[in-house]
Amino acid sequence: DIQMTQSPSSLSASVGDRVTITCRASQSIRNCLNWYQQKPGKPPKLLIYAASSLQSGVPSRFTGSGSGTDFALTISSLQSEDFASYYCHHSCRSPFPFGGGTTVEIK
Amino acid sequence: QVQLVQSGAEVTKPGASVKASCKPSGYTFTAYWIGWVRQAPGQSLEWMGWINPGNGDTMLSQKFQGRVTITRDTSASTVTLELNSLRSEDTAVYYCARVKRWLQLGQIGEALDHWGQGTLVTVSS
């Protein structure tokens, strides 16, 4: 089965910072990668699909990039509402694994 | 607007079964697959399976084969997850979500674009 590895598992940042989270697949998954944001006690929210397509209604400060095995989610200027956990998700082959998550905390 | 409303929390014992329901609204029920994802306390997300409400076809994670059933009731526009032979490790929040199919660069994939509020299942003796 394909494994998804995210890094870092957590990071501290300030409002206005540029933040990048990476996700690596154990084998090539082309562009089959989604990104979700989750706040405590809430369901996940889709941010990016197909590695780089912005979901409707998501602010343009969120950017997805990569293909094959290496992917990234970048937040260009961190806002207070962006402090949350982020998960990558391989979406084309069972068992459709998620990454372990990255928690973005306030510095 | 699109909403998925799930059934309430359940407390159950090891070896028992549990059902969680999901009622989508705001779109044509049969037009989108519905998936189930669970999240154990403090853990990441885990895909369990999905169903095509149009014809009842399912795709299930091999990890749960034999223990999980996903069904739909088109008259009630409801999808139900049933998990059997429960153990303490099944304690988790169970989410349903609408499946968005996308096509980019010749590749077809899925994403979960609208989520229910979650159903907490607690397995404890």
mmCIF file of C-alpha atoms in Angstrom:
data_model
loop_
_atom_site.group_PDB
_atom_site.id
_atom_site.type_symbol
_atom_site.label_atom_id
_atom_site.label_comp_id
_atom_site.label_asym_id
_atom_site.label_seq_id
_atom_site.Cartn_x
_atom_site.Cartn_y
_atom_site.Cartn_z
ATOM 1 C CA ASP A 1 0.000 0.000 0.000
ATOM 2 C CA ILE A 2 1.036 3.585 -0.607
ATOM 3 C CA GLN A 3 2.170 5.483 2.492
ATOM 4 C CA MET A 4 1.912 9.251 2.908
ATOM 5 C CA THR A 5 4.472 11.001 5.128
ATOM 6 C CA GLN A 6 3.998 14.612 6.176
ATOM 7 C CA SER A 7 6.570 16.934 7.654
ATOM 8 C CA PRO A 8 6.924 18.606 9.974
ATOM 9 C CA SER A 9 4.427 17.092 12.395
ATOM 10 C CA SER A 10 4.059 20.518 13.988
ATOM 11 C CA LEU A 11 5.391 24.017 13.534
ATOM 12 C CA SER A 12 5.154 27.381 15.261
ATOM 13 C CA ALA A 13 4.680 30.499 13.169
ATOM 14 C CA SER A 14 3.523 34.096 13.417
ATOM 15 C CA VAL A 15 0.781 35.946 11.590
ATOM 16 C CA GLY A 16 2.155 37.080 8.248
ATOM 17 C CA ASP A 17 4.710 34.258 7.955
ATOM 18 C CA ARG A 18 5.067 32.122 4.858
ATOM 19 C CA VAL A 19 4.519 28.485 5.810
ATOM 20 C CA THR A 20 5.209 25.335 3.812
ATOM 21 C CA ILE A 21 4.108 21.813 4.701
ATOM 22 C CA THR A 22 5.402 18.852 2.733
ATOM 23 C CA CYS A 23 3.942 15.453 1.949
ATOM 24 C CA ARG A 24 5.828 12.538 0.419
ATOM 25 C CA ALA A 25 4.285 9.449 -1.137
ATOM 26 C CA SER A 26 6.045 6.066 -0.949
ATOM 27 C CA GLN A 27 5.613 5.712 -4.721
ATOM 28 C CA SER A 28 4.533 7.961 -7.547
ATOM 29 C CA ILE A 29 0.928 9.090 -7.297
ATOM 30 C CA ARG A 30 1.018 11.563 -10.214
ATOM 31 C CA ASN A 31 -1.234 14.460 -9.145
ATOM 32 C CA CYS A 32 -3.559 12.420 -6.911
ATOM 33 C CA LEU A 33 -3.195 14.522 -3.807
ATOM 34 C CA ASN A 34 -5.638 16.595 -1.783
ATOM 35 C CA TRP A 35 -5.070 18.881 1.204
ATOM 36 C CA TYR A 36 -7.471 19.441 4.087
ATOM 37 C CA GLN A 37 -7.561 21.853 7.016
ATOM 38 C CA GLN A 38 -9.078 20.783 10.335
ATOM 39 C CA LYS A 39 -9.782 22.875 13.422
ATOM 40 C CA PRO A 40 -10.363 21.293 16.848
ATOM 41 C CA GLY A 41 -13.769 19.664 17.185
ATOM 42 C CA LYS A 42 -14.649 20.312 13.539
ATOM 43 C CA PRO A 43 -14.666 18.167 10.406
ATOM 44 C CA PRO A 44 -11.906 18.623 7.833
ATOM 45 C CA LYS A 45 -12.299 21.208 5.090
ATOM 46 C CA LEU A 46 -11.057 20.636 1.536
ATOM 47 C CA LEU A 47 -8.460 23.238 0.492
ATOM 48 C CA ILE A 48 -6.678 21.802 -2.559
ATOM 49 C CA TYR A 49 -7.453 18.889 -4.881
ATOM 50 C CA ALA A 50 -5.491 17.326 -7.739
ATOM 51 C CA ALA A 51 -2.298 18.614 -6.087
ATOM 52 C CA SER A 52 -2.727 22.253 -7.141
ATOM 53 C CA SER A 53 -6.384 23.107 -7.783
ATOM 54 C CA LEU A 54 -7.906 25.520 -5.296
ATOM 55 C CA GLN A 55 -11.289 24.443 -3.959
ATOM 56 C CA SER A 56 -14.058 26.991 -4.448
ATOM 57 C CA GLY A 57 -14.219 29.556 -1.647
ATOM 58 C CA VAL A 58 -10.706 28.881 -0.328
ATOM 59 C CA PRO A 59 -8.468 31.983 -0.052
ATOM 60 C CA SER A 60 -5.765 32.344 -2.683
ATOM 61 C CA ARG A 61 -3.015 32.463 -0.032
ATOM 62 C CA PHE A 62 -3.235 28.642 -0.044
ATOM 63 C CA THR A 63 -1.215 27.035 -2.849
ATOM 64 C CA GLY A 64 -0.601 23.376 -3.621
ATOM 65 C CA SER A 65 2.299 22.125 -5.699
ATOM 66 C CA GLY A 66 4.145 18.973 -6.678
ATOM 67 C CA SER A 67 3.603 15.746 -8.543
ATOM 68 C CA GLY A 68 4.901 12.195 -8.444
ATOM 69 C CA THR A 69 6.110 11.639 -4.887
ATOM 70 C CA ASP A 70 6.738 15.119 -3.466
ATOM 71 C CA PHE A 71 4.056 17.681 -2.693
ATOM 72 C CA ALA A 72 3.738 20.905 -0.746
ATOM 73 C CA LEU A 73 1.053 23.121 0.717
ATOM 74 C CA THR A 74 2.128 26.747 1.091
ATOM 75 C CA ILE A 75 0.336 29.488 2.984
ATOM 76 C CA SER A 76 1.763 32.734 1.624
ATOM 77 C CA SER A 77 0.868 34.974 4.579
ATOM 78 C CA LEU A 78 -0.430 33.173 7.640
ATOM 79 C CA GLN A 79 -3.655 34.571 9.105
ATOM 80 C CA SER A 80 -5.041 33.990 12.594
ATOM 81 C CA GLU A 81 -7.761 31.701 11.222
ATOM 82 C CA ASP A 82 -5.136 29.436 9.624
ATOM 83 C CA PHE A 83 -3.908 28.005 12.923
ATOM 84 C CA ALA A 84 -5.142 24.440 12.543
ATOM 85 C CA SER A 85 -4.070 20.948 11.506
ATOM 86 C CA TYR A 86 -3.431 20.094 7.871
ATOM 87 C CA TYR A 87 -3.640 16.673 6.218
ATOM 88 C CA CYS A 88 -2.581 15.440 2.814
ATOM 89 C CA HIS A 89 -4.624 12.669 1.216
ATOM 90 C CA HIS A 90 -3.904 10.340 -1.692
ATOM 91 C CA SER A 91 -7.120 10.133 -3.635
ATOM 92 C CA CYS A 92 -6.779 7.731 -6.552
ATOM 93 C CA ARG A 93 -6.062 4.282 -5.168
ATOM 94 C CA SER A 94 -7.375 2.290 -2.239
ATOM 95 C CA PRO A 95 -6.894 2.529 0.686
ATOM 96 C CA PHE A 96 -6.789 6.276 -0.074
ATOM 97 C CA PRO A 97 -4.384 7.042 2.777
ATOM 98 C CA PHE A 98 -4.036 10.293 4.666
ATOM 99 C CA GLY A 99 -0.799 11.752 5.940
ATOM 100 C CA GLY A 100 -0.133 11.946 9.654
ATOM 101 C CA GLY A 101 -0.982 15.627 9.847
ATOM 102 C CA THR A 102 0.799 18.903 10.560
ATOM 103 C CA THR A 103 -0.328 21.199 13.354
ATOM 104 C CA VAL A 104 0.340 24.903 12.790
ATOM 105 C CA GLU A 105 0.572 26.689 16.129
ATOM 106 C CA ILE A 106 0.960 30.313 17.124
ATOM 107 C CA LYS A 107 4.520 31.327 17.953
ATOM 108 C CA GLN B 1 -26.498 24.837 0.457
ATOM 109 C CA VAL B 2 -24.926 21.399 0.712
ATOM 110 C CA GLN B 3 -25.238 19.838 4.186
ATOM 111 C CA LEU B 4 -24.590 16.382 5.565
ATOM 112 C CA VAL B 5 -26.265 15.706 8.900
ATOM 113 C CA GLN B 6 -25.134 12.703 10.899
ATOM 114 C CA SER B 7 -26.755 10.746 13.702
ATOM 115 C CA GLY B 8 -25.849 11.282 17.344
ATOM 116 C CA ALA B 9 -23.125 9.829 19.535
ATOM 117 C CA GLU B 10 -23.146 6.150 20.441
ATOM 118 C CA VAL B 11 -21.701 4.268 23.408
ATOM 119 C CA THR B 12 -21.395 0.552 22.920
ATOM 120 C CA LYS B 13 -19.587 -2.527 24.199
ATOM 121 C CA PRO B 14 -16.818 -4.641 22.713
ATOM 122 C CA GLY B 15 -18.178 -7.262 20.336
ATOM 123 C CA ALA B 16 -21.305 -5.284 19.551
ATOM 124 C CA SER B 17 -22.292 -3.463 16.354
ATOM 125 C CA VAL B 18 -22.966 0.194 15.710
ATOM 126 C CA LYS B 19 -24.724 2.133 12.983
ATOM 127 C CA ALA B 20 -24.146 5.741 12.001
ATOM 128 C CA SER B 21 -26.361 7.517 9.501
ATOM 129 C CA CYS B 22 -25.744 10.448 7.179
ATOM 130 C CA LYS B 23 -28.418 12.510 5.491
ATOM 131 C CA PRO B 24 -27.189 14.815 2.712
ATOM 132 C CA SER B 25 -29.251 17.733 1.447
ATOM 133 C CA GLY B 26 -28.872 20.619 -0.958
ATOM 134 C CA TYR B 27 -28.089 18.496 -4.028
ATOM 135 C CA THR B 28 -29.377 15.428 -5.871
ATOM 136 C CA PHE B 29 -28.734 12.479 -3.544
ATOM 137 C CA THR B 30 -27.795 10.038 -6.318
ATOM 138 C CA ALA B 31 -25.411 12.398 -8.109
ATOM 139 C CA TYR B 32 -22.415 12.048 -5.748
ATOM 140 C CA TRP B 33 -20.768 9.160 -3.943
ATOM 141 C CA ILE B 34 -20.659 9.344 -0.139
ATOM 142 C CA GLY B 35 -17.530 8.318 1.771
ATOM 143 C CA TRP B 36 -16.819 7.446 5.391
ATOM 144 C CA VAL B 37 -13.654 8.487 7.205
ATOM 145 C CA ARG B 38 -12.845 7.964 10.869
ATOM 146 C CA GLN B 39 -10.542 9.731 13.310
ATOM 147 C CA ALA B 40 -9.426 8.150 16.570
ATOM 148 C CA PRO B 41 -8.674 10.560 19.449
ATOM 149 C CA GLY B 42 -5.555 12.594 18.679
ATOM 150 C CA GLN B 43 -4.923 10.660 15.472
ATOM 151 C CA SER B 44 -5.008 11.261 11.745
ATOM 152 C CA LEU B 45 -7.831 10.410 9.376
ATOM 153 C CA GLU B 46 -8.579 6.942 8.013
ATOM 154 C CA TRP B 47 -10.629 6.156 4.906
ATOM 155 C CA MET B 48 -13.148 3.359 5.422
ATOM 156 C CA GLY B 49 -15.099 3.188 2.200
ATOM 157 C CA TRP B 50 -17.645 4.806 -0.042
ATOM 158 C CA ILE B 51 -20.936 4.131 -1.744
ATOM 159 C CA ASN B 52 -22.569 5.136 -4.978
ATOM 160 C CA PRO B 53 -26.079 6.112 -3.839
ATOM 161 C CA GLY B 54 -27.307 5.709 -7.397
ATOM 162 C CA ASN B 55 -26.858 1.949 -7.562
ATOM 163 C CA GLY B 56 -25.568 0.923 -4.123
ATOM 164 C CA ASP B 57 -22.091 -0.087 -5.337
ATOM 165 C CA THR B 58 -19.487 0.158 -2.602
ATOM 166 C CA MET B 59 -15.706 0.243 -2.302
ATOM 167 C CA LEU B 60 -14.421 -0.706 1.138
ATOM 168 C CA SER B 61 -11.021 -0.537 2.756
ATOM 169 C CA GLN B 62 -9.524 -4.020 3.042
ATOM 170 C CA LYS B 63 -8.706 -3.223 6.666
ATOM 171 C CA PHE B 64 -12.434 -3.319 7.452
ATOM 172 C CA GLN B 65 -13.519 -6.049 5.036
ATOM 173 C CA GLY B 66 -15.994 -8.329 6.728
ATOM 174 C CA ARG B 67 -16.716 -5.859 9.516
ATOM 175 C CA VAL B 68 -18.101 -2.840 7.710
ATOM 176 C CA THR B 69 -21.228 -2.375 5.614
ATOM 177 C CA ILE B 70 -22.280 0.800 3.847
ATOM 178 C CA THR B 71 -25.842 1.012 2.552
ATOM 179 C CA ARG B 72 -28.150 3.628 1.177
ATOM 180 C CA ASP B 73 -31.881 4.260 1.333
ATOM 181 C CA THR B 74 -32.866 6.294 -1.695
ATOM 182 C CA SER B 75 -36.417 6.872 -0.410
ATOM 183 C CA ALA B 76 -35.005 8.516 2.724
ATOM 184 C CA SER B 77 -31.910 9.966 1.014
ATOM 185 C CA THR B 78 -29.769 8.465 3.750
ATOM 186 C CA VAL B 79 -26.488 6.561 3.867
ATOM 187 C CA THR B 80 -25.692 4.234 6.778
ATOM 188 C CA LEU B 81 -22.385 2.852 8.031
ATOM 189 C CA GLU B 82 -22.483 -0.306 10.138
ATOM 190 C CA LEU B 83 -19.382 -1.591 11.928
ATOM 191 C CA ASN B 84 -19.446 -5.009 13.607
ATOM 192 C CA SER B 85 -17.335 -6.870 16.166
ATOM 193 C CA LEU B 86 -16.350 -3.623 17.804
ATOM 194 C CA ARG B 87 -13.169 -3.302 19.838
ATOM 195 C CA SER B 88 -11.790 -0.465 21.922
ATOM 196 C CA GLU B 89 -9.591 0.646 19.001
ATOM 197 C CA ASP B 90 -12.756 1.500 17.061
ATOM 198 C CA THR B 91 -13.437 4.397 19.426
ATOM 199 C CA ALA B 92 -13.373 7.372 17.077
ATOM 200 C CA VAL B 93 -15.330 10.119 15.387
ATOM 201 C CA TYR B 94 -16.873 8.786 12.197
ATOM 202 C CA TYR B 95 -17.408 11.317 9.409
ATOM 203 C CA CYS B 96 -19.408 11.030 6.225
ATOM 204 C CA ALA B 97 -18.404 13.227 3.311
ATOM 205 C CA ARG B 98 -19.507 13.908 -0.238
ATOM 206 C CA VAL B 99 -17.106 12.667 -2.906
ATOM 207 C CA LYS B 100 -16.118 15.144 -5.605
ATOM 208 C CA ARG B 101 -14.699 13.488 -8.730
ATOM 209 C CA TRP B 102 -12.083 15.523 -10.551
ATOM 210 C CA LEU B 103 -10.226 15.204 -13.836
ATOM 211 C CA GLN B 104 -6.877 16.955 -14.185
ATOM 212 C CA LEU B 105 -3.995 16.268 -16.570
ATOM 213 C CA GLY B 106 -5.673 13.078 -17.738
ATOM 214 C CA GLN B 107 -5.982 11.713 -14.199
ATOM 215 C CA ILE B 108 -9.277 11.020 -12.463
ATOM 216 C CA GLY B 109 -9.354 11.287 -8.700
ATOM 217 C CA GLU B 110 -11.638 11.933 -5.770
ATOM 218 C CA ALA B 111 -11.778 14.520 -2.997
ATOM 219 C CA LEU B 112 -14.131 14.969 -0.050
ATOM 220 C CA ASP B 113 -15.694 18.378 -0.536
ATOM 221 C CA HIS B 114 -18.470 18.535 2.063
ATOM 222 C CA TRP B 115 -18.414 16.801 5.438
ATOM 223 C CA GLY B 116 -20.902 15.866 8.127
ATOM 224 C CA GLN B 117 -20.420 17.034 11.678
ATOM 225 C CA GLY B 118 -19.184 13.618 12.822
ATOM 226 C CA THR B 119 -20.577 10.828 14.995
ATOM 227 C CA LEU B 120 -18.598 9.915 18.110
ATOM 228 C CA VAL B 121 -18.561 6.178 18.726
ATOM 229 C CA THR B 122 -17.205 5.054 22.087
ATOM 230 C CA VAL B 123 -16.465 1.364 22.622
ATOM 231 C CA SER B 124 -16.061 0.536 26.275
ATOM 232 C CA SER B 125 -16.880 -2.312 28.597
#
